[in-house]
Amino acid sequence: MSVSVDPTSVKPSGTEPTDALRPHAEDAFAFELAALAAQDDRPRPARWKMSPWAVATYLLGGVLPDGTVISPKYVGPRRIVEVAVTTLATDRALLLLGVPGTAKTWVSEHLAAAVSGDSTLLVQGTAGTPEEAIRYGWNYAQLLAHGPSRDALVPSPVMRAMAEGATVRVEELTRIPADVQDTLITVLSEKTLPIPELGQEVQAVRGFNLIATANDRDRGVNELSSALRRRFNTVVLPLPESVEAEVDIVARRVDQIGRSLDLPAAPDGFEEIRRVVTVFRELRDGVTADGRTKVKSPSGTLSTAEAISVVTSGLALAAHFGDGVLRPADVAAGILGAVVRDPAADRVVWQEYLEAVVRERAGWTDFYRACREVSA
Ligand SMILES: Nc1ncnc2c1ncn2[C@@H]1O[C@H](COP(=O)(O)OP(=O)(O)OP(=O)(O)O)[C@@H](O)[C@H]1O
Ligand SMILES: [Mg+2]
């Protein structure tokens, strides 16, 4: 059977085989989402797939009345998630703000998946994002052949979300040039998108909302205009508050990623994960965990996301070239790569940290040696 694909449809179907390298949240967690929707008897805002309470449970994890276990997606203060979800049920848009690697993108994808069952309505913000990406464009063949009409119009993800009453995501809002950002003001305050060429407009229907992410650290970003900022409720995602919480996040994500890459689970990897996290936190904070020794911070961000990728590469090394057990040598090269971004200044910072802190630490001799070896 031949299937004609409408280029403007959200996606051909939600039931494709999930051989995707990275399935969308609504596909990867379809089972949990279905169980939550089925057992949720609380009131749902218009066009929401589940109640705000169920969305928060989907993000934070929990056990349903029938025993279904919902895995935690976000590890962090419950209140943050509650405020984020509640915002989406109001007429204000949600801005997730934070330093790199604090799960802004991750949380926004899961929120969209839980609220609207679709996380794919997405505008990726870059310095080159044009207005069409937020408003609409034209199919030029159609436009020349038949003149301007609704058929020739190519809706943006924002326009589609407005028409369908769904959640749209705007990634890296502050990378978008200021004049293009301001296109969102009418959308967010008037809830309408005029199409002057046709003398028409698309009015947002109930259920529409927008989640933007922005990070407050990267250079080369455009300020958010205060007019636009007022249309958002801002939720700041913090760095994990303790070593334990961060180790938990890293271990959980590494396990998920490892499974999708068919890597064997590392039986004793916990010790190395803890070391990677400890090193990253100490360098980030500029002081050792016991608060006794001051250390210099390197130029990189050393985020949780980077710790996850260091451990994942380490696991791959251990699986393909080692005995499958994660060892110091498997993570040392990754740590060096994450810490030393600026070859001159960061290398000095790293050497100092290695000699002053790692060398002296009880039980870290093998780790110290592995780091020395790759740093030489
Ligand atoms: N508190 C947390 N709970 C669960 N996962 C987390 C947490 N912090 C970070 N992560 C993990 O870190 C990874 C990176 O997160 P993400 O890409 O969403 O970061 P980000 O804040 O969007 O960063 P950037 O500013 O670079 O875009 C994700 O895989 C996510 O699972
Ligand atoms: Mg992001």
mmCIF file of N, CA and C in Angstrom, residues 132 136-148 151-154 197:
data_model
loop_
_atom_site.group_PDB
_atom_site.id
_atom_site.type_symbol
_atom_site.label_atom_id
_atom_site.label_comp_id
_atom_site.label_asym_id
_atom_site.label_seq_id
_atom_site.Cartn_x
_atom_site.Cartn_y
_atom_site.Cartn_z
ATOM 1 N N GLU A 132 10.379 32.955 9.528
ATOM 2 C CA GLU A 132 9.506 31.878 9.014
ATOM 3 C C GLU A 132 9.469 30.689 9.953
ATOM 4 N N TYR A 136 5.448 31.465 9.514
ATOM 5 C CA TYR A 136 5.124 30.524 8.453
ATOM 6 C C TYR A 136 5.972 30.851 7.252
ATOM 7 N N GLY A 137 6.099 29.904 6.342
ATOM 8 C CA GLY A 137 6.814 30.146 5.098
ATOM 9 C C GLY A 137 5.888 29.827 3.940
ATOM 10 N N TRP A 138 6.449 29.834 2.742
ATOM 11 C CA TRP A 138 5.639 29.540 1.562
ATOM 12 C C TRP A 138 6.275 28.419 0.769
ATOM 13 N N ASN A 139 5.419 27.593 0.191
ATOM 14 C CA ASN A 139 5.846 26.610 -0.778
ATOM 15 C C ASN A 139 5.875 27.346 -2.112
ATOM 16 N N TYR A 140 7.089 27.654 -2.603
ATOM 17 C CA TYR A 140 7.169 28.573 -3.735
ATOM 18 C C TYR A 140 6.567 28.017 -5.013
ATOM 19 N N ALA A 141 6.656 26.718 -5.231
ATOM 20 C CA ALA A 141 6.053 26.136 -6.428
ATOM 21 C C ALA A 141 4.550 26.411 -6.415
ATOM 22 N N GLN A 142 3.932 26.155 -5.275
ATOM 23 C CA GLN A 142 2.493 26.394 -5.124
ATOM 24 C C GLN A 142 2.156 27.874 -5.255
ATOM 25 N N LEU A 143 3.004 28.669 -4.634
ATOM 26 C CA LEU A 143 2.757 30.101 -4.593
ATOM 27 C C LEU A 143 2.766 30.675 -6.020
ATOM 28 N N LEU A 144 3.763 30.247 -6.845
ATOM 29 C CA LEU A 144 3.867 30.754 -8.212
ATOM 30 C C LEU A 144 2.731 30.213 -9.076
ATOM 31 N N ALA A 145 2.383 28.960 -8.853
ATOM 32 C CA ALA A 145 1.359 28.348 -9.691
ATOM 33 C C ALA A 145 -0.033 28.887 -9.370
ATOM 34 N N HIS A 146 -0.334 29.030 -8.083
ATOM 35 C CA HIS A 146 -1.725 29.342 -7.714
ATOM 36 C C HIS A 146 -1.888 30.615 -6.904
ATOM 37 N N GLY A 147 -0.783 31.300 -6.647
ATOM 38 C CA GLY A 147 -0.899 32.508 -5.835
ATOM 39 C C GLY A 147 -1.013 32.150 -4.369
ATOM 40 N N PRO A 148 -0.995 33.175 -3.507
ATOM 41 C CA PRO A 148 -1.036 32.904 -2.079
ATOM 42 C C PRO A 148 -2.369 32.267 -1.666
ATOM 43 N N ASP A 151 -3.108 26.652 0.988
ATOM 44 C CA ASP A 151 -2.378 25.464 0.526
ATOM 45 C C ASP A 151 -0.904 25.755 0.279
ATOM 46 N N ALA A 152 -0.600 26.992 -0.068
ATOM 47 C CA ALA A 152 0.785 27.328 -0.376
ATOM 48 C C ALA A 152 1.558 27.693 0.886
ATOM 49 N N LEU A 153 0.825 27.805 1.973
ATOM 50 C CA LEU A 153 1.454 28.246 3.213
ATOM 51 C C LEU A 153 2.092 27.058 3.939
ATOM 52 N N VAL A 154 3.309 27.247 4.393
ATOM 53 C CA VAL A 154 3.984 26.201 5.162
ATOM 54 C C VAL A 154 4.011 26.646 6.620
ATOM 55 N N GLU A 197 -0.846 38.337 4.158
ATOM 56 C CA GLU A 197 -0.954 38.026 2.727
ATOM 57 C C GLU A 197 -2.325 37.475 2.372
#
